[in-house]
Coordinates of C-alpha atoms in Angstrom, one line a residue:
X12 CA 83.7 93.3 103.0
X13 CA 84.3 96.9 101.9
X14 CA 87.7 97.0 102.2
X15 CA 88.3 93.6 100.1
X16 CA 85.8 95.4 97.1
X17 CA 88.1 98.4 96.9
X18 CA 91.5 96.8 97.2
X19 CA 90.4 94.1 94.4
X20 CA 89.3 97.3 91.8
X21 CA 92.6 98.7 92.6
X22 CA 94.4 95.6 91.7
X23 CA 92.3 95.1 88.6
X24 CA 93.5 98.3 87.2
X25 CA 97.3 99.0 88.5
X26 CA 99.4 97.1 85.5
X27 CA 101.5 94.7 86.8
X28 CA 105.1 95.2 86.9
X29 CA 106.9 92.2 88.7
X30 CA 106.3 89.0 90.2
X31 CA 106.7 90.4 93.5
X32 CA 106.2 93.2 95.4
X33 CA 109.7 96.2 94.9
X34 CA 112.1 95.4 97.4
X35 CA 112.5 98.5 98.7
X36 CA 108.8 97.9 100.2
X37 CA 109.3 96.3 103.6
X38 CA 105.8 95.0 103.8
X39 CA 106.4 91.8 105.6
X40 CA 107.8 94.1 108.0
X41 CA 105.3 96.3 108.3
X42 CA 102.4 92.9 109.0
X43 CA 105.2 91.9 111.8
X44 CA 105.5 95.0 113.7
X45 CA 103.1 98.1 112.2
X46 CA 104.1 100.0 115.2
X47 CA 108.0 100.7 114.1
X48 CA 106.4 102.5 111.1
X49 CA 103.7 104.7 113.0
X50 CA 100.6 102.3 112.5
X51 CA 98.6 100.8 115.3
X52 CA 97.7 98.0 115.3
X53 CA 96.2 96.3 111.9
X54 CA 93.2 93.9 112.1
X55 CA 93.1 90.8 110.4
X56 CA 91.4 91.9 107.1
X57 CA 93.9 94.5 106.5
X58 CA 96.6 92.4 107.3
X59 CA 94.8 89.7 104.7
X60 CA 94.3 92.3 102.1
X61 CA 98.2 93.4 102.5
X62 CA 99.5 89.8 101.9
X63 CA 97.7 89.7 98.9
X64 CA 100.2 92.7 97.3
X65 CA 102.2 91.6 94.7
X66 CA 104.1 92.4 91.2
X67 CA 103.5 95.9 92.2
X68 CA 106.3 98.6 91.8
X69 CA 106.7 101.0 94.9
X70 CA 103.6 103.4 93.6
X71 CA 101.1 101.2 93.0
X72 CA 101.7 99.6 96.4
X73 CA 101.5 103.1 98.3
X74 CA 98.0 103.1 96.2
X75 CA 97.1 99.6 96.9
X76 CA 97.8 100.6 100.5
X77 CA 95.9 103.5 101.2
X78 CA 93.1 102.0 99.9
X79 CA 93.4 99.2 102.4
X80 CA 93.9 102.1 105.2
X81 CA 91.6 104.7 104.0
X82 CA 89.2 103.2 102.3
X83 CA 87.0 105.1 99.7
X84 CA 89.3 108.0 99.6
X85 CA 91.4 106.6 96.8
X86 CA 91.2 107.1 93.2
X87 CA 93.3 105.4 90.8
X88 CA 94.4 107.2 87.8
X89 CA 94.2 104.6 85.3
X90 CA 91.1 103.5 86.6
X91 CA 88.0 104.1 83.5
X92 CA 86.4 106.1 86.3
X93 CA 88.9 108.2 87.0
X94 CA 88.3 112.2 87.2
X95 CA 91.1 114.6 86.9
X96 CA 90.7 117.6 89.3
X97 CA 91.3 121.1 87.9
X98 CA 94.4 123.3 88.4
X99 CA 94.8 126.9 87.6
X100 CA 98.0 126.7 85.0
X101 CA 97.7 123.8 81.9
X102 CA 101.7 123.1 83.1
X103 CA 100.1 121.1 86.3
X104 CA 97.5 119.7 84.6
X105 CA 100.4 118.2 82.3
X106 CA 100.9 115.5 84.8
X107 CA 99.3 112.6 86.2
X108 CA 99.8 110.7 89.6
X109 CA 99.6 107.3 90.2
X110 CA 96.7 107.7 92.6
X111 CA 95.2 110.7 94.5
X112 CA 93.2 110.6 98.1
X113 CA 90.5 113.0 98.9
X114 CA 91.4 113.8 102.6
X115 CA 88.5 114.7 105.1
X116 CA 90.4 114.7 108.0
X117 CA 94.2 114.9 109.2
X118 CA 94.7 111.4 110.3
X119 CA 94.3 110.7 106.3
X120 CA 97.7 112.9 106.0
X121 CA 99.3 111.5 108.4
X122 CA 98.5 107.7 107.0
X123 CA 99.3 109.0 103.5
X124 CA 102.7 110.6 104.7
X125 CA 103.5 107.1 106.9
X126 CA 102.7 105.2 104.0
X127 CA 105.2 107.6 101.7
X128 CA 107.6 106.7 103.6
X129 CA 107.2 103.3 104.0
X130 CA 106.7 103.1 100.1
X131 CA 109.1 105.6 99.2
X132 CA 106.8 106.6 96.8
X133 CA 106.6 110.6 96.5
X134 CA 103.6 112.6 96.8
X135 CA 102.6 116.2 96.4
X136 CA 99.7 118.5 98.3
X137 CA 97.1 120.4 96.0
X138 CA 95.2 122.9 98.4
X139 CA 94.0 125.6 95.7
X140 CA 96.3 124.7 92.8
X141 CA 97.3 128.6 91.7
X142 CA 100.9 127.5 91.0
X143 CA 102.1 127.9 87.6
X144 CA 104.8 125.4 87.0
X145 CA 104.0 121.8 87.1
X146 CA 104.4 119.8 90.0
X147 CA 103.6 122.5 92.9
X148 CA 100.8 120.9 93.5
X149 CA 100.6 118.3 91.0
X150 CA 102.5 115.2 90.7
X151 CA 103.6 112.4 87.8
X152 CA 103.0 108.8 89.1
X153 CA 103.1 109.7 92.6
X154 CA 100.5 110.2 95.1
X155 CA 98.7 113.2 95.2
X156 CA 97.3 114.5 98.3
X157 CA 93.7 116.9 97.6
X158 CA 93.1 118.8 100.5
X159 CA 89.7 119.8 98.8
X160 CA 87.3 118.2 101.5
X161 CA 89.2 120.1 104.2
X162 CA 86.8 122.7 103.8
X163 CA 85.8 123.9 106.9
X164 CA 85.6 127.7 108.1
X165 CA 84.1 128.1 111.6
X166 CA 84.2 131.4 113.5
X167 CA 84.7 131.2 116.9
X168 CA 82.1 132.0 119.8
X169 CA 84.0 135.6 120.6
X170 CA 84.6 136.0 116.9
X171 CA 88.1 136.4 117.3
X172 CA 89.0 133.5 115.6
X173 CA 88.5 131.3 112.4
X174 CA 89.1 127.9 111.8
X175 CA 89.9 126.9 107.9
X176 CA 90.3 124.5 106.5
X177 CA 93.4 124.7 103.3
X178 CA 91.0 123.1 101.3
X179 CA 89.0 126.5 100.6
X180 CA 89.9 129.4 98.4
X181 CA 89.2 132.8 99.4
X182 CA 85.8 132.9 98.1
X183 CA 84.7 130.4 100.0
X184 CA 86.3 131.9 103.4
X185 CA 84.1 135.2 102.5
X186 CA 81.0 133.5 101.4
X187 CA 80.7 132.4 105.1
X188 CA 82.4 135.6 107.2
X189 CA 80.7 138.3 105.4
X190 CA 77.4 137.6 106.7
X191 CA 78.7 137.6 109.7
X192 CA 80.4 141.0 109.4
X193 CA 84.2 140.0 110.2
X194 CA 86.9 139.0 107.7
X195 CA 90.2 137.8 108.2
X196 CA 93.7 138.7 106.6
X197 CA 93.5 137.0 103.2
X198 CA 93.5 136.8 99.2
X199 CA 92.4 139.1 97.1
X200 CA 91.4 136.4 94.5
X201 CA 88.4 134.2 94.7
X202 CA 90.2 130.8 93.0
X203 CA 93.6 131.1 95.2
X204 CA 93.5 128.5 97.7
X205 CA 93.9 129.3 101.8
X206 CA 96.9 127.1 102.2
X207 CA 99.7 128.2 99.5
X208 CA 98.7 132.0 99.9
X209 CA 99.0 132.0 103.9
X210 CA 101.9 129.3 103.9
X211 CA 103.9 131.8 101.4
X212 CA 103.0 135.5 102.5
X213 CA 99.9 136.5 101.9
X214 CA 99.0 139.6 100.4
X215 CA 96.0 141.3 101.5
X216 CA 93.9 144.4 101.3
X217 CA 94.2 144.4 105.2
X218 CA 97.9 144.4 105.3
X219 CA 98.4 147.7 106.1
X220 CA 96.3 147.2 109.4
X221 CA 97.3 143.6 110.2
X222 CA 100.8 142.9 108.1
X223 CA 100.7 139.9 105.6
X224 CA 98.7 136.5 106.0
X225 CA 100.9 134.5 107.6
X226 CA 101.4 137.7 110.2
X227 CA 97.9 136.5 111.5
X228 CA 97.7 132.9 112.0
X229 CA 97.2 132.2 115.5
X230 CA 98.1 128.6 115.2
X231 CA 98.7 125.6 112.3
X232 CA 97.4 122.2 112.7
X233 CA 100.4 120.4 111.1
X234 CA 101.2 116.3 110.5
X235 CA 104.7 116.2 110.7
X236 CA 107.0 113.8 108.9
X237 CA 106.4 111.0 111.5
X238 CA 102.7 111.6 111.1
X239 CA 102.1 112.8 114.7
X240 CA 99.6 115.5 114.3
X241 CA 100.4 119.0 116.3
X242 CA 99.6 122.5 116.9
X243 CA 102.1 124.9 116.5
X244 CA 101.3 128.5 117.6
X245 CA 103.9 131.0 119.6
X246 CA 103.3 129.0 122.5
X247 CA 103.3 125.1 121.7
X248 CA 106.3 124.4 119.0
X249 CA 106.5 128.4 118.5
X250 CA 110.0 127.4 116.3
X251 CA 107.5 125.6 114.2
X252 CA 105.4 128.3 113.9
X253 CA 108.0 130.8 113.1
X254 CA 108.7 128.7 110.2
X255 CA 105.5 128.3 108.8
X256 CA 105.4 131.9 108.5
X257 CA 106.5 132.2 105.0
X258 CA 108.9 129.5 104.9
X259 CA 106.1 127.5 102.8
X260 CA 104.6 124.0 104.4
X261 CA 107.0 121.9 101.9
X262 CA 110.0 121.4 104.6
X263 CA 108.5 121.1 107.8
X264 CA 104.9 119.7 107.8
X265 CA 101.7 119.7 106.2
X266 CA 99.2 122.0 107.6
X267 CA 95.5 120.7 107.9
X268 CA 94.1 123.8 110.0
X269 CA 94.4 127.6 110.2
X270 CA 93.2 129.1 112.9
X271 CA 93.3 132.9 111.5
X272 CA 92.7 136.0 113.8
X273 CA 89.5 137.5 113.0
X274 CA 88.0 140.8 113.3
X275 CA 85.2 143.2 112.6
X276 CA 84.8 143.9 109.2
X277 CA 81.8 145.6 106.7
X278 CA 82.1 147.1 103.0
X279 CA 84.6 148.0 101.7
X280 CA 85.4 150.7 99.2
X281 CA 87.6 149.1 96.2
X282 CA 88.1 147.9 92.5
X283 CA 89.6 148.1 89.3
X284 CA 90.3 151.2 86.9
X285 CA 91.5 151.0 83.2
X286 CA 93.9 153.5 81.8
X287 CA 94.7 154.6 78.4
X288 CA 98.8 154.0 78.4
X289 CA 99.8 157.5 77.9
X290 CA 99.3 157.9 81.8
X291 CA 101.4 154.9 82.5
X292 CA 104.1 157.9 83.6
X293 CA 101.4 159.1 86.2
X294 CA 100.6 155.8 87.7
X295 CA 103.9 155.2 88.3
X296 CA 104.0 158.5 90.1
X297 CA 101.0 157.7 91.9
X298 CA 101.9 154.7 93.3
X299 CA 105.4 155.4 94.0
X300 CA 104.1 158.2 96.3
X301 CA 101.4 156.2 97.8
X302 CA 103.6 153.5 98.7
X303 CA 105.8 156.5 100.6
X304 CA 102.6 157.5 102.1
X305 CA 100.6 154.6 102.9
X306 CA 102.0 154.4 106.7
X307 CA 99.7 157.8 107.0
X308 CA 96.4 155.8 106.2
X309 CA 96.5 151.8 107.2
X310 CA 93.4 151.0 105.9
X311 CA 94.3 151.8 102.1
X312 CA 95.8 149.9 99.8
X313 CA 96.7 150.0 96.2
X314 CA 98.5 148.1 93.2
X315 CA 98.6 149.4 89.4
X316 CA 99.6 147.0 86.6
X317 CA 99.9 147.0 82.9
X318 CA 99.5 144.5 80.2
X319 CA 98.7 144.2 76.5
X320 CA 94.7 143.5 75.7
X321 CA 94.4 143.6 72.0
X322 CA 90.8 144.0 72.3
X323 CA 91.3 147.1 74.2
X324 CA 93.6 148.4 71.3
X325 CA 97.0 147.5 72.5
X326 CA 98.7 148.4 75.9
X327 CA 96.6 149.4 79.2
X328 CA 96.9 151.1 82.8
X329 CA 95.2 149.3 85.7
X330 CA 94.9 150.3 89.4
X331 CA 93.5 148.8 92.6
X332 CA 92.5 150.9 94.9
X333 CA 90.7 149.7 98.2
X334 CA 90.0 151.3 101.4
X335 CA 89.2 149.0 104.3
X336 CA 86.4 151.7 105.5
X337 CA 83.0 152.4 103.5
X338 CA 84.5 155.7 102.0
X339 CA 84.9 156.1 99.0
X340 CA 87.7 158.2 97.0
X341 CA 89.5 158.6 100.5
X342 CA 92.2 161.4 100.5
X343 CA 95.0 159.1 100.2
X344 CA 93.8 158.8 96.6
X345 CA 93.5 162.3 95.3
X346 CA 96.5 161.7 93.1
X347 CA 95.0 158.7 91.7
X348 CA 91.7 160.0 91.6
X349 CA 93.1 163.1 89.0
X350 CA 94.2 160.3 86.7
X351 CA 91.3 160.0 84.0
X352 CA 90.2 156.5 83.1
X353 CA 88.5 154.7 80.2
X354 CA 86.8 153.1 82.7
X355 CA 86.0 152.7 87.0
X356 CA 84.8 149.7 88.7
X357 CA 85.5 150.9 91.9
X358 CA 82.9 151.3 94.6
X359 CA 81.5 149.2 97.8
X360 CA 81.5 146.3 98.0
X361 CA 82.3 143.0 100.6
X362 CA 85.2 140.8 100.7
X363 CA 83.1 137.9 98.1
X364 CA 82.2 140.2 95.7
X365 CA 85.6 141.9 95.2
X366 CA 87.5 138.4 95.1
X367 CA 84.9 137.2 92.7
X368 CA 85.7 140.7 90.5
X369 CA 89.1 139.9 90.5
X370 CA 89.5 136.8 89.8
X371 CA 91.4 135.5 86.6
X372 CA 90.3 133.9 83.3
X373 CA 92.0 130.7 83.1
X374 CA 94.9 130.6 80.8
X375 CA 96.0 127.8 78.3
X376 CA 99.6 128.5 80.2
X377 CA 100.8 130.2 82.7
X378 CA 104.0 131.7 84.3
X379 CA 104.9 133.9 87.4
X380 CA 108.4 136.0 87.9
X381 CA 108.9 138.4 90.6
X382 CA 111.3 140.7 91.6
X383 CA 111.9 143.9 95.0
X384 CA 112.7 146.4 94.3
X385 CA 113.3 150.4 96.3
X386 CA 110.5 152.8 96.0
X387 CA 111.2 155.1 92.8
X388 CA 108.8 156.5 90.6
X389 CA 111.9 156.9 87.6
X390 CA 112.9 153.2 88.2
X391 CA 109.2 152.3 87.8
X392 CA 108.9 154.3 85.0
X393 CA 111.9 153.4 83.3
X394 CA 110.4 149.6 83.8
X395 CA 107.4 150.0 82.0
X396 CA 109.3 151.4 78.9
X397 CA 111.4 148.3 79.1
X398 CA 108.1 145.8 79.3
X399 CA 106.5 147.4 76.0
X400 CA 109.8 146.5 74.2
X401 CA 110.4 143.3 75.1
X402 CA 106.2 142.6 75.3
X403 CA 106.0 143.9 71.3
X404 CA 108.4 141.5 70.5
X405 CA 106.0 138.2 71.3
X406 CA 102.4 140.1 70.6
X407 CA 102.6 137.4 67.6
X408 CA 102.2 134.6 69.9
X409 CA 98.9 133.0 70.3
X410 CA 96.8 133.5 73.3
X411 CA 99.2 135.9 74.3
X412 CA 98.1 138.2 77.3
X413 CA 101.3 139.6 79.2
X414 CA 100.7 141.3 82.4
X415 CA 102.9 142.4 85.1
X416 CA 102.3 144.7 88.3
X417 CA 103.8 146.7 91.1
X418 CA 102.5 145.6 94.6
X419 CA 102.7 147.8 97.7
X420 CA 105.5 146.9 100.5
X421 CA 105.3 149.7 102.7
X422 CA 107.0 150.2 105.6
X423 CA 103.6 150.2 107.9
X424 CA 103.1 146.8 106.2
X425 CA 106.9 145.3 107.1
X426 CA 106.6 146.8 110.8
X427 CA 103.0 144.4 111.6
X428 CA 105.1 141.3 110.6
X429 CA 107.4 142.0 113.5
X430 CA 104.8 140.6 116.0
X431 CA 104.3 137.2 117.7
X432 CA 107.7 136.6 117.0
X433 CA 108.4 137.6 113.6
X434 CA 107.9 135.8 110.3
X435 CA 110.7 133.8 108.8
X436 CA 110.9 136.2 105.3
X437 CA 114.0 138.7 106.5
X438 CA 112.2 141.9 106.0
X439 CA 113.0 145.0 108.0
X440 CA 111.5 148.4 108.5
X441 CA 114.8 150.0 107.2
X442 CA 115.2 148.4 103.8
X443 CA 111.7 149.7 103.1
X444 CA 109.3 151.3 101.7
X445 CA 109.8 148.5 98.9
X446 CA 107.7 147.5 95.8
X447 CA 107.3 143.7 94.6
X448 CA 106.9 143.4 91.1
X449 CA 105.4 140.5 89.7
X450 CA 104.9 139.0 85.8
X451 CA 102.0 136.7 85.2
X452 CA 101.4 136.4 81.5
X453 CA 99.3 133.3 79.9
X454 CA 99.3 132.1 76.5
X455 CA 98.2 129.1 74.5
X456 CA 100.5 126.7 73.1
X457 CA 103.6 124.8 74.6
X458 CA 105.5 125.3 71.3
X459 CA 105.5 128.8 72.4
X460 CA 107.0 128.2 75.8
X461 CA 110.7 129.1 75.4
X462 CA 109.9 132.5 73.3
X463 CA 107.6 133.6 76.1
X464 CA 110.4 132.1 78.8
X465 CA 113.0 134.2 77.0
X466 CA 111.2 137.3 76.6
X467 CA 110.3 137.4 80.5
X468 CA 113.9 136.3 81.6
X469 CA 115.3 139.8 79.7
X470 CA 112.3 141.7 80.5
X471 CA 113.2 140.5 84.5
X472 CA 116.9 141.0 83.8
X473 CA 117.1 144.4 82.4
X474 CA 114.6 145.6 85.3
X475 CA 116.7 144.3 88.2
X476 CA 120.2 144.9 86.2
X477 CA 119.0 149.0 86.1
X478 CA 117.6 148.6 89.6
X479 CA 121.6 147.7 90.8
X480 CA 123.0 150.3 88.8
X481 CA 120.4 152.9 90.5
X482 CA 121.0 151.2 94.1
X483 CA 117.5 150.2 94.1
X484 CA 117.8 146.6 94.1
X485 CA 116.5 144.1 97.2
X486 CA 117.1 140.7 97.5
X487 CA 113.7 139.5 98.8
X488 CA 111.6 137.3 96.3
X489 CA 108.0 136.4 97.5
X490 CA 107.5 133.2 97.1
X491 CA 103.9 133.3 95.9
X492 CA 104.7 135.0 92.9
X493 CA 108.0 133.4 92.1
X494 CA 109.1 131.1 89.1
X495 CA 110.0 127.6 89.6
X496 CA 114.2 128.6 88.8
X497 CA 114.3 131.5 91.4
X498 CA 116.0 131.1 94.6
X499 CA 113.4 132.4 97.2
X500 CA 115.3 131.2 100.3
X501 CA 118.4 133.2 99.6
X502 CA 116.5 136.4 99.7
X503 CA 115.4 135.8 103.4
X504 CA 119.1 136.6 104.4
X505 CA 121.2 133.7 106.0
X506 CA 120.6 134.2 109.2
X507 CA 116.9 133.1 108.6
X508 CA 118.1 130.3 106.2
X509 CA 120.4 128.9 109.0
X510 CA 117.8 128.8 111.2
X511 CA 114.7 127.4 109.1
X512 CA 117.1 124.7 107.9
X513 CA 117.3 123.6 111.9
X514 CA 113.9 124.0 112.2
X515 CA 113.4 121.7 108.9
X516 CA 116.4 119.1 110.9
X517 CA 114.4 119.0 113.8
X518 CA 111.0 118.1 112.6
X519 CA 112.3 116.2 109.5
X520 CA 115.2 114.3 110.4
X521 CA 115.1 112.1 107.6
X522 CA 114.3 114.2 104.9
X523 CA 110.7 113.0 104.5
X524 CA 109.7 116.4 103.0
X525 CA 113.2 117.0 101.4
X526 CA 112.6 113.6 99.3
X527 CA 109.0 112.4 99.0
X528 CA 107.6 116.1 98.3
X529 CA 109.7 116.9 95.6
X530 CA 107.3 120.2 93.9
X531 CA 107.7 123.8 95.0
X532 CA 110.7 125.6 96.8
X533 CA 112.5 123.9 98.5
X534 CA 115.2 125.0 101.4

């Protein structure tokens, strides 16, 4: 049989660690009664193929297992044939699970997560892989779920809805809506995947209209920590749901379905402009008045950033316009648009195309750091003197391409998060209009890691440290563009902690997720 083919190549390759199978593996218990562990009933050759496990440590018999359950889903890492997948950052490509399955459906969660548990062998959930610290989505000797063939996007006979699947990124969302002239509150970069954008925030070029990603899920598929498989939406477990809106999939399920709203949708006017940095003062003047102004006109949208590009002759100006309407150089931008640049990319174009324009180059490393902060253009500009000091002092390092930008959180933006019952990140109207900003700077080597760590920790430091002696500092950290030692939880205010912590008691009793998913932020 099949099933006897695969387990045997599995146990040809795991190495053998004992002379019977780790204690903490109950799996005499588990033939007896499969039912106290979530499993139906198991036939004969899978209960043959399970006696047959031994001299495996807890790993390789969670690997060994869900190759008996889900057969031909399972690859074994140190199997010859084994093929690493591709992750954004070179920090989670740094580590290697024990095995990874290629789900196609959520019942293969659900027998992964049982079999966790069972196991106690941890795993982690790789949807786009855009994190920048290793283990968000990646895993060392554990089991790595790859949400990859989860790939569907399906819109809906009255075209209000889309179903997708976490296993897209954004480009493949677009490649299938923008033929059909809607689009749905998304990423702005091709290579981000669906499920840690929405499941974090979601920045969009529609947020002005709509509010944020997760501000426009209508309803999660999610396999709990049981493995029952649900729908939460603000009528069927709308606590759930709450929670999933920005309080990340990592404490209280793991989502195999969006259903996003959906609406009409054609070109788009948008793209990138380049700046010599002598007008880094205006851009910050720009955008520090748009963001002020943006309630006026919900269908723009706009980010500036600066970076280093030696190629371009040392430090640069970057902005973002879009405008959610075929128009181009709409009035909202006539400050902007006085701002002479070295050169325009902007101009019409759909959803794919822009996300494909955008997206990065691949770094050797990566790192994220973010910090909100009060609408100010002499903050802002006061920040970019302070990022060209501490940027010149690491231009030596190899590889080195230091970026960071200001991102719009404007009070017409905070106000759409308010609806179907809020979202779970603890911003109000009243604390705005705010501005995230956000580092992302790649470089090649690891030897370089902790002058590049250092130089972004002061850079971060002296920002928010003159932010609080201004009275411009806030407390929220978005989670998507947050380092793996910053507390994004505490930012949501207490009262949302308290009550996404009895969400997570709830649904997780046990502390499946707590425990066995131990990458990205935890509550």
């Amino acid at each position: 049989m099949m099933v006897l083919k695969i387990v045997a190549a599995v146990l040809a390759v795991l190495p053998i660690a004992s002379a019977s199978p780790a204690p903490s593996v109950p799996l005499n218990d588990l033939l007896s009664n499969p039912a106290s562990f979530g499993f139906g009933s198991l036939s004969g050759a899978v209960k043959a193929q399970v006696e047959k496990l031994s001299g495996l440590d807890n790993c390789q018999c969670a690997c060994s297992l869900l190759s008996i359950l889900v057969p031909a889903k399972v690859s074994i890492s140190t199997s010859p044939n084994y093929q690493d997948i591709p992750y954004w950052s070179v920090q989670q490509s740094e580590v290697t699970p024990a095995c990874r399955i290629d789900v196609t459906r959520a019942e293969d969660i659900s027998t992964t997560v049982k079999v966790s548990k069972l196991t106690q062998c941890p795993f982690a959930v790789k949807s786009g892989g855009h994190a920048a610290f290793a283990g968000g989505s990646s895993i060392q000797n554990g089991i790595l779920i790859n949400l990859a063939k989860l790939n569907e996007v399906t819109l809906s006979n009255d075209r209000k809805t889309t179903r997708v699947g976490p296993g897209n990124n954004w480009y493949d969302v677009y490649q299938v809506l923008d033929p059909l002239g809607v689009s749905v509150v998304g990423g702005r970069e091709a290579g981000v995947g669906t499920g840690g954008l929405i499941l974090g925030g979601g920045i969009s070029y529609f947020a002005g209209r709509f509010g944020w990603a997760c501000d426009n899920v209508r309803n999660y598929e999610v396999i709990l920590a049981d493995g029952r498989i649900v729908n939460a939406s603000p009528t069927s477990y709308p606590d759930l749901y709450w929670a999933l809106r920005g309080g990340s999939g990592v404490n209280f399920g793991l989502v195999s379905r969006f259903d996003l709203a959906t609406f009409e949708q054609g070109l788009l006017w948008a793209g990138s402009r380049f700046y010599d940095f002598s007008h880094n003062a205006s851009l910050a003047e720009t955008f520090s008045k748009f963001v002020a102004n943006a309630p006026t006109d919900d269908f723009a949208h706009l980010y500036i950033a600066f970076g280093y590009v030696a190629q371009l002759g040392g430090f640069v100006g970057v902005s973002g316009p879009a405008y959610g309407k075929p128009v181009a150089d709409a009035p909202i931008f006539a400050d902007l648009n006085k701002i002479p640049s070295l050169a325009d990319a902007t101009g019409f174009n759909n959803m794919s195309g822009l996300s494909a324009a955008l997206n990065q180059t691949t770094f050797a490393r990566q790192t994220f750091k973010t910090v909100t902060l009060k609408d100010d253009p002499a903050l802002l500009k006061a920040i970019i003197k302070i990022f060209t000091e501490e940027a010149s002092t690491v231009l030596d390092v190899p590889g080195l391409l230091p970026f960071f930008a200001f991102q719009p959180l404007s009070t017409n933006i905070i106000s759409k998060m308010s609806k179907n019952g809020g979202n779970a990140l603890g911003l109000s109207v009243v604390d705005g209009p705010l501005t995230i900003m956000n580092l992302n700077w790649g470089w090649t080597n690891a030897a370089d890691d902790t002058r590049v760590f250092d130089t972004i920790n002061r850079f971060i430091s002296r920002s928010f440290d003159l932010a609080k002696s201004m009275g411009l500092d806030h407390d929220f950290i978005y989670m998507n563009y947050a380092s793996q030692d910053q507390d994004v939880y505490a930012g949501y205010g207490k009262a949302n902690v308290d009550r996404l912590k009895a969400v997570q008691k709830k649904y997780d009793p046990q502390g499946v997720f707590e425990n066995l998913q131990p990458g990205y932020f935890k509550l």
